[in-house]
Short mmCIF file of C-alpha atoms in Angstrom, two decimals:
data_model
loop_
_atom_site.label_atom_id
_atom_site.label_comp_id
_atom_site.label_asym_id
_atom_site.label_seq_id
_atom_site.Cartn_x
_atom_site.Cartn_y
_atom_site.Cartn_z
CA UNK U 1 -191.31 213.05 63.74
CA UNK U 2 -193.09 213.02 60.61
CA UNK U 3 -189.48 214.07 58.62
CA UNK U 4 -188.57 210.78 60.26
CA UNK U 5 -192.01 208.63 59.13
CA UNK U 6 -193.21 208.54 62.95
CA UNK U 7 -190.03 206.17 64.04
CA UNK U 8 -189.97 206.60 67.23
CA UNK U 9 -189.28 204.66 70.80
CA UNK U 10 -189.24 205.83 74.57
CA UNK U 11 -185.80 205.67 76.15
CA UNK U 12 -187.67 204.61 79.17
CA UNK U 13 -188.34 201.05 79.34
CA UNK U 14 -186.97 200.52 75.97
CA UNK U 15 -186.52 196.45 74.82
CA UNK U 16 -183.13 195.90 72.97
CA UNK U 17 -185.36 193.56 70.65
CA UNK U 18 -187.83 196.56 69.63
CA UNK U 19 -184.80 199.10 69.10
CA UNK U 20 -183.07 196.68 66.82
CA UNK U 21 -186.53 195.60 64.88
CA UNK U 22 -186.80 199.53 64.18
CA UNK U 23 -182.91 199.86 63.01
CA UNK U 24 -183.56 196.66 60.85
CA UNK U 25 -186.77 198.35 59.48
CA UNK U 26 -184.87 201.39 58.39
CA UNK U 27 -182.25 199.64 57.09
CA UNK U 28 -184.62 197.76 54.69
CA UNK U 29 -186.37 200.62 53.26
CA UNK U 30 -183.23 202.39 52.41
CA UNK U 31 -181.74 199.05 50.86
CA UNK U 32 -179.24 199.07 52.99
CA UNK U 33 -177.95 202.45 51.69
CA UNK U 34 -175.68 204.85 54.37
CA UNK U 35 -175.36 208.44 55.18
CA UNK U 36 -173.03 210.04 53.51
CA UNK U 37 -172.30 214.04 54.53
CA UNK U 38 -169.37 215.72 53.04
CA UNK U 39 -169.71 218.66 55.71
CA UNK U 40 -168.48 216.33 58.92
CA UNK U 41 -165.44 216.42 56.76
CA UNK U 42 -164.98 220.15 57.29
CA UNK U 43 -165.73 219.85 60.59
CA UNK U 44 -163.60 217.85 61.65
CA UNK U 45 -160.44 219.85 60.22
CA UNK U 46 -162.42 223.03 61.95
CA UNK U 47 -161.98 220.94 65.08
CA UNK U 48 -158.30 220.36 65.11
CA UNK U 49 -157.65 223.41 65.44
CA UNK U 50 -158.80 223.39 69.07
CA UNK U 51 -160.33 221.82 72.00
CA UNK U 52 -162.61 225.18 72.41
CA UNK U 53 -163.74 225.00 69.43
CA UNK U 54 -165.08 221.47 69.67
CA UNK U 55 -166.17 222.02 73.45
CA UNK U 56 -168.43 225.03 71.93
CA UNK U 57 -169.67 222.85 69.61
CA UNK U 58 -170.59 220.21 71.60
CA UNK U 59 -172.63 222.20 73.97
CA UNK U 60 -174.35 223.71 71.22
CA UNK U 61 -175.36 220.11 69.72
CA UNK U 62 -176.37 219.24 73.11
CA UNK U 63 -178.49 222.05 73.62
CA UNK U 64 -179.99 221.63 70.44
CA UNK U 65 -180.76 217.92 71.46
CA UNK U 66 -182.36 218.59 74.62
CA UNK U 67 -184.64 221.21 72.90
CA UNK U 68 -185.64 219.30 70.30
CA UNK U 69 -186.39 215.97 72.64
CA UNK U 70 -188.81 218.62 74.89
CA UNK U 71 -190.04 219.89 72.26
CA UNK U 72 -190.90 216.65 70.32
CA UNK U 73 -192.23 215.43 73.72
CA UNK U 74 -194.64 218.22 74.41
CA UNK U 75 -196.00 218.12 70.69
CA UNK U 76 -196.33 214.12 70.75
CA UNK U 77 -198.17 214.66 74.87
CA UNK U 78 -200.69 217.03 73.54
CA UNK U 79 -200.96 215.30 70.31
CA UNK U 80 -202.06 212.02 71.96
CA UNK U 81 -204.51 214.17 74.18
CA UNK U 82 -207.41 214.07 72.33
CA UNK U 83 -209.55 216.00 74.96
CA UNK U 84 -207.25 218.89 73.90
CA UNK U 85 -207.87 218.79 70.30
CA UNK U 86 -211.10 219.09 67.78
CA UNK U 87 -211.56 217.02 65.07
CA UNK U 88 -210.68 219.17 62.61
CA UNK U 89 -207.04 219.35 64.59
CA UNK U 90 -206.97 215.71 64.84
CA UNK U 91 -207.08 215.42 60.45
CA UNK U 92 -203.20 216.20 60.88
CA UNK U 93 -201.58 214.15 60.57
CA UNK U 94 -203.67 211.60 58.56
CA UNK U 95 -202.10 208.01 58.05
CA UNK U 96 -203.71 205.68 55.89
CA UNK U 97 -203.06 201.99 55.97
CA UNK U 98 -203.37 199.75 52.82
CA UNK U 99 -204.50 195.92 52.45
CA UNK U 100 -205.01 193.82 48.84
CA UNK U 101 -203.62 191.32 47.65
CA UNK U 102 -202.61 193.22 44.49
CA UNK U 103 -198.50 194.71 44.98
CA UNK U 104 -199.03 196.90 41.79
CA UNK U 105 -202.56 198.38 42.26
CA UNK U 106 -201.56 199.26 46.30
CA UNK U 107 -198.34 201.31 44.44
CA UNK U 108 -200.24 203.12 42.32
CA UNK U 109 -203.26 204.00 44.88
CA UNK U 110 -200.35 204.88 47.31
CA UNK U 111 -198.48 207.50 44.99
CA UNK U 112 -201.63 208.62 44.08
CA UNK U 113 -202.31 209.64 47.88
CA UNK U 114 -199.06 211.13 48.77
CA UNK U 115 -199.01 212.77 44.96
CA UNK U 116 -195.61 211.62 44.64
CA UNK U 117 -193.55 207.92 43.42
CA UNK U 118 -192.66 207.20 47.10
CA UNK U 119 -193.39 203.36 46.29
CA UNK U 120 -192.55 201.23 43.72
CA UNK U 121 -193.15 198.37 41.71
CA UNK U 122 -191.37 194.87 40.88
CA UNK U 123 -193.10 192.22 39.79
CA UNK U 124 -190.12 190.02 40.41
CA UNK U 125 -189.89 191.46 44.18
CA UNK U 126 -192.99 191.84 45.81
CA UNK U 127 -192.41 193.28 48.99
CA UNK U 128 -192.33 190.92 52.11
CA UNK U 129 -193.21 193.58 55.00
CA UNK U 130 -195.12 197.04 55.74
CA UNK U 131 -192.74 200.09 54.30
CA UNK U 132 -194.43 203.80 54.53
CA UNK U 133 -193.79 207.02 52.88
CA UNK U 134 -195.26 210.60 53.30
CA UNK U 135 -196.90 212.87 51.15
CA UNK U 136 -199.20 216.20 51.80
CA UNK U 137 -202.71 217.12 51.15
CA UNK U 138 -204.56 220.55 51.63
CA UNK U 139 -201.06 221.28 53.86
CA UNK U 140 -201.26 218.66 55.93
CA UNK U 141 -199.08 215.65 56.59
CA UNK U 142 -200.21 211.95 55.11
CA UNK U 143 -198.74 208.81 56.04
CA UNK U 144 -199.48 205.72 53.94
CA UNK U 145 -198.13 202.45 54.79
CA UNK U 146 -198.25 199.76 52.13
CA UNK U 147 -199.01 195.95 53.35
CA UNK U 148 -197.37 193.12 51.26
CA UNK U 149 -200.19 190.34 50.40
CA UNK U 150 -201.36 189.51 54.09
CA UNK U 151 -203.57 187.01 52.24
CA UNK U 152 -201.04 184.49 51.23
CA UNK U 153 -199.64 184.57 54.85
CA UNK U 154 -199.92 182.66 57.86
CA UNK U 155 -201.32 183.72 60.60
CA UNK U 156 -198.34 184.25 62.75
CA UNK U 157 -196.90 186.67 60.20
CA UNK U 158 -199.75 188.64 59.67
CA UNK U 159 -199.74 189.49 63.29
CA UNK U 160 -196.12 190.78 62.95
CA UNK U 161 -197.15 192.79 59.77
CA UNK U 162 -200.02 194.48 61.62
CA UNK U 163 -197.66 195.33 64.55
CA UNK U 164 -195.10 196.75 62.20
CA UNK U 165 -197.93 198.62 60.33
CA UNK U 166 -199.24 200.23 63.73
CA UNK U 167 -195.43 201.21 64.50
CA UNK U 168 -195.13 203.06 61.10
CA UNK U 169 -198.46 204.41 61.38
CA UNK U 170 -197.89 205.61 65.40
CA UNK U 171 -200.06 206.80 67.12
CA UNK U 172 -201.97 204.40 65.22
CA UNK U 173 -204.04 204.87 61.71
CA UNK U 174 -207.17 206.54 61.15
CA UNK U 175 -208.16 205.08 57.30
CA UNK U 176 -208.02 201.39 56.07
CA UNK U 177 -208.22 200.76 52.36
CA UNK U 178 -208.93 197.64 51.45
CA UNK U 179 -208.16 197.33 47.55
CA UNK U 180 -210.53 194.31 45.86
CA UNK U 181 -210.80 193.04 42.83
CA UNK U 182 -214.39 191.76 42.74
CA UNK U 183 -214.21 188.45 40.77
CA UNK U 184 -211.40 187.38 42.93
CA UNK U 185 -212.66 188.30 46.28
CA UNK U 186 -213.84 185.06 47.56
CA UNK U 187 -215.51 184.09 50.93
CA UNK U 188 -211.96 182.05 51.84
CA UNK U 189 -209.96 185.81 51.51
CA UNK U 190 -213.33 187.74 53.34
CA UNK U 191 -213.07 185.73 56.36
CA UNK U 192 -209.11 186.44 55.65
CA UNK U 193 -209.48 189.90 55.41
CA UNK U 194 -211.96 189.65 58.87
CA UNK U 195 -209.36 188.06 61.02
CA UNK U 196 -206.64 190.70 59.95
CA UNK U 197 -209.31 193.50 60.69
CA UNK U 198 -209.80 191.93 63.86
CA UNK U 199 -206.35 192.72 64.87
CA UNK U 200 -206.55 196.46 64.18
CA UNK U 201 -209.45 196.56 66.68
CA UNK U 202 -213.14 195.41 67.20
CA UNK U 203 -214.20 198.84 65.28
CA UNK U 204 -211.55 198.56 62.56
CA UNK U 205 -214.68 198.42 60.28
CA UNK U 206 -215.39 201.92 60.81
CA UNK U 207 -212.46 202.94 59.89
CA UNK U 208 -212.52 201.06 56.33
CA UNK U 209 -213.66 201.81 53.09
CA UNK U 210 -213.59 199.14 49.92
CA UNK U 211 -211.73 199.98 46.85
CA UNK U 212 -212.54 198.35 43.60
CA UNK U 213 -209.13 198.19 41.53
CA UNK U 214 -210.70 196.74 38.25
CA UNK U 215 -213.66 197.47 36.49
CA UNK U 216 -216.38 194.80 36.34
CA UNK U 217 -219.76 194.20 34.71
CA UNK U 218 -221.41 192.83 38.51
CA UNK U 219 -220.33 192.59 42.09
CA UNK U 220 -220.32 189.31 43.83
CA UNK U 221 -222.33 188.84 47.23
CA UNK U 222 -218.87 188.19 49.54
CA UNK U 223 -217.61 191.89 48.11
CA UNK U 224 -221.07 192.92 48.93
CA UNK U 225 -221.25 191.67 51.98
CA UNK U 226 -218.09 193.48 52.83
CA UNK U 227 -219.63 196.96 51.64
CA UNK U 228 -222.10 197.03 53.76
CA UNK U 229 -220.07 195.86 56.80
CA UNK U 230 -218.09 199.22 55.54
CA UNK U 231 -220.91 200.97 55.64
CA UNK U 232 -221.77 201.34 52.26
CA UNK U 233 -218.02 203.39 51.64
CA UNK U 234 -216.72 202.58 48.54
CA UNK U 235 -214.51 204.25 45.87
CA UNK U 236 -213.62 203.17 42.23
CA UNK U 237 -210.32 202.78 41.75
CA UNK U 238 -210.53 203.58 37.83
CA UNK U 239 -212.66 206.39 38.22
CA UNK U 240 -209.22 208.44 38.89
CA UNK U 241 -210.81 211.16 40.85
CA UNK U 242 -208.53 212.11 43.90
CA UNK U 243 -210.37 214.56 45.09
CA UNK U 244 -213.39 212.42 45.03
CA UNK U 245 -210.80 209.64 46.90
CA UNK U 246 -209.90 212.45 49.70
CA UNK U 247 -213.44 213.54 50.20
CA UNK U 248 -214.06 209.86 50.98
CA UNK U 249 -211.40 209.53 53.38
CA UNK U 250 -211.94 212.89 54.83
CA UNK U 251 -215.80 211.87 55.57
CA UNK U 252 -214.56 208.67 57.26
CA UNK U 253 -212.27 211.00 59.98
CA UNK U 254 -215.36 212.99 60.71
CA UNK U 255 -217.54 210.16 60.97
CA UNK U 256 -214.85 208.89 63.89
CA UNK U 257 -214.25 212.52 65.30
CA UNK U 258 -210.59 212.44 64.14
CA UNK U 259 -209.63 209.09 66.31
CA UNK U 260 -207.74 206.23 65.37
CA UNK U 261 -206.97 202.49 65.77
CA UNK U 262 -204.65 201.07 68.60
CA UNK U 263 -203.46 197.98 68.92
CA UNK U 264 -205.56 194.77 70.54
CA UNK U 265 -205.09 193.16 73.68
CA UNK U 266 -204.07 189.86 71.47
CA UNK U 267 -201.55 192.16 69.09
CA UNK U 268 -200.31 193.34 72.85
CA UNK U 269 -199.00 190.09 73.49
CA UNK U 270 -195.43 188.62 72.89
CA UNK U 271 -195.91 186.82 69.29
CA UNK U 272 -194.00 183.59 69.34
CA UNK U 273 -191.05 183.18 66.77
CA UNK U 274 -191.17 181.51 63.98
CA UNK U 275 -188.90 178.68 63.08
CA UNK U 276 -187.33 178.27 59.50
CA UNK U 277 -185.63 174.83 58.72
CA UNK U 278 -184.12 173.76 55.37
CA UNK U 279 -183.62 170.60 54.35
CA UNK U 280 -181.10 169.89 52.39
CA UNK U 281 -179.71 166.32 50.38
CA UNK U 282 -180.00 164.61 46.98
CA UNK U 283 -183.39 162.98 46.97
CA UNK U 284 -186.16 164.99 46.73
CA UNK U 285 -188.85 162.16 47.59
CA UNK U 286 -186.96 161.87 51.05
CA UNK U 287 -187.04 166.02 51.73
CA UNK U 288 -190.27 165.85 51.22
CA UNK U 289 -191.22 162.30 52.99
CA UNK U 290 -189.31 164.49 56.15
CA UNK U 291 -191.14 167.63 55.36
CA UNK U 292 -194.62 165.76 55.69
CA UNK U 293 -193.39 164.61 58.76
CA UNK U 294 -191.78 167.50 60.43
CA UNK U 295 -195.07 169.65 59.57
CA UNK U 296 -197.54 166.88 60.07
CA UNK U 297 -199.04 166.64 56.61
CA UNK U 298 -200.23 164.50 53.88
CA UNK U 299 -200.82 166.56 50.86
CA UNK U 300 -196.80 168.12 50.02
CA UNK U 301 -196.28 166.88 46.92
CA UNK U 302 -192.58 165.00 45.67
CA UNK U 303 -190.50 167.09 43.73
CA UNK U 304 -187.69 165.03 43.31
CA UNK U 305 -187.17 166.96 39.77
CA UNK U 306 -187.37 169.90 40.98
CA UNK U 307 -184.42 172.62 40.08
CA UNK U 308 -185.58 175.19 42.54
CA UNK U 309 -186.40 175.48 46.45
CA UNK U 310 -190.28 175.02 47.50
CA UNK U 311 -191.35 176.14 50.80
CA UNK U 312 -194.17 175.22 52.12
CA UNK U 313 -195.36 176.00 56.08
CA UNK U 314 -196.94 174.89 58.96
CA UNK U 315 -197.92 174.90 62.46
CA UNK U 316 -195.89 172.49 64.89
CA UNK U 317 -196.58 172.90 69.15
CA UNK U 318 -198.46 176.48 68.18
#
């Protein structure tokens, strides 16, 4: 399970929506790259040769899939037991989930957990959901799962990227990092930054710790406000002390006996679809006259000269 980044769904009851969501989600991180296995080609000339041959093999494969689905299903049963396990068991595996608005500062704290370049960097392409990669410390298994800017999104979407992020981070994450940059952390993105706690659970505070990306001469009340509704847990992201960072994070576990977040009753809920229109003619006072009118507001500005497609969103019927 963690080979496979904790994908995972139960045959029983399972929705042909959340199966495909997970295929589409795997699809995406590899960039829609395929499988490719040179040794299926032996195999199957192996095979010709007989229908015993390829009976054996197929009761091997099945045995071997039975095994492994009892095996993965006592590990994941006792695993999610937590009157079985101490805290120390509970550390492993440790996922780590985490929010900024910054694309570039997330990768680098991210490789720097999994001491590895699982995530990278384009300016030109910031990412537009959750992706995950794995990494080890001290022998065990981390997960960290990377949030695109959940800042600049509505509130709709954020919901969906907090569901995906609890799906990559299954059985649910036990460290939030929230990256800030202190002279940009305003009271607009703290009550932001609130609501998308909020979804993660009413304790998703005590799970958190603030990380300052740049270095600045003062802190500003809203990013001190949000230490000490941390707890006072903080780390410098330019100090570049890992084992520092770890020591942090591994305090936080402790503190919470090795639990984790699960999702809310509200994140339980179906999450209405968005809609997407485009509008399409010549005149670009009219596209946006129908715009203002389709999203039932006054302030979208004409851009009849524009040369490239503006989007611009809305509520309509909830």
């Amino acid at each position: 399970m963690r080979k496979c980044r904790h994908k995972m769904l139960w045959q029983e009851n399972l929705e042909r929506l959340e199966l495909l969501k997970i295929m589409d989600q795997i699809v995406e991180e590899n960039d829609g790259d395929h499988v490719s296995c040179d040794v299926f080609e032996d195999a199957k000339s192996d095979l010709s040769s007989g229908h015993e041959e390829a009976a054996s093999l197929r009761d091997h494969v099945t045995q071997g899939l039975v095994t492994a689905k009892n095996y993965v299903f006592d590990w994941f049963t006792s695993y999610t037991s937590s009157a079985a396990l101490s805290p120390v068991d509970q550390l492993s595996p440790l996922r780590i989930v985490l929010v900024g608005k910054s694309e570039d500062k997330k990768t680098k704290l991210g490789n720097v957990l999994i001491g590895d370049q699982g995530f990278h960097f384009k300016k030109t392409e910031p990412i537009r959901h959750c992706v995950a990669t794995c990494g080890e410390w001290r022998g065990s298994s981390v997960t960290v799962v990377k949030t695109p800017d959940l800042f600049s999104l509505p509130e709709h979407t954020v919901k969906r990227e907090v569901l995906r992020c609890m799906n990559l981070s299954r059985p649910g994450p036990n460290v939030l990092l929230l990256l800030v940059k202190t002279s940009e952390f305003n009271t607009e993105m703290k009550e932001k930054l609130k609501y998308t706690l909020s979804l993660f659970g009413p304790d998703a505070f005590k799970y958190s710790m603030v990380i300052i990306t740049h270095k600045e001469k003062e802190t500003s009340f809203t990013v001190n406000q949000l230490l000490e509704e941390c707890g006072g847990r903080c780390y410098n992201m330019f100090d570049h002390d890992k084992k520092l960072l770890m020591e942090k994070i591994e305090n936080i576990l402790y503190g919470n006996k090795g639990t984790f977040l699960h999702l809310t009753e509200e994140m339980s809920e179906p999450i209405k679809p968005a809609l997407n229109l485009v509008l399409c003619g010549r005149i670009g006072a009219g596209k946006s006259s129908a715009a203002k009118t389709i999203l039932g507001q006054t302030e979208l500005h004409s851009v009849s000269n524009s040369s490239e497609c503006v989007k611009n969103q809305g509520e309509v019927c909830g």
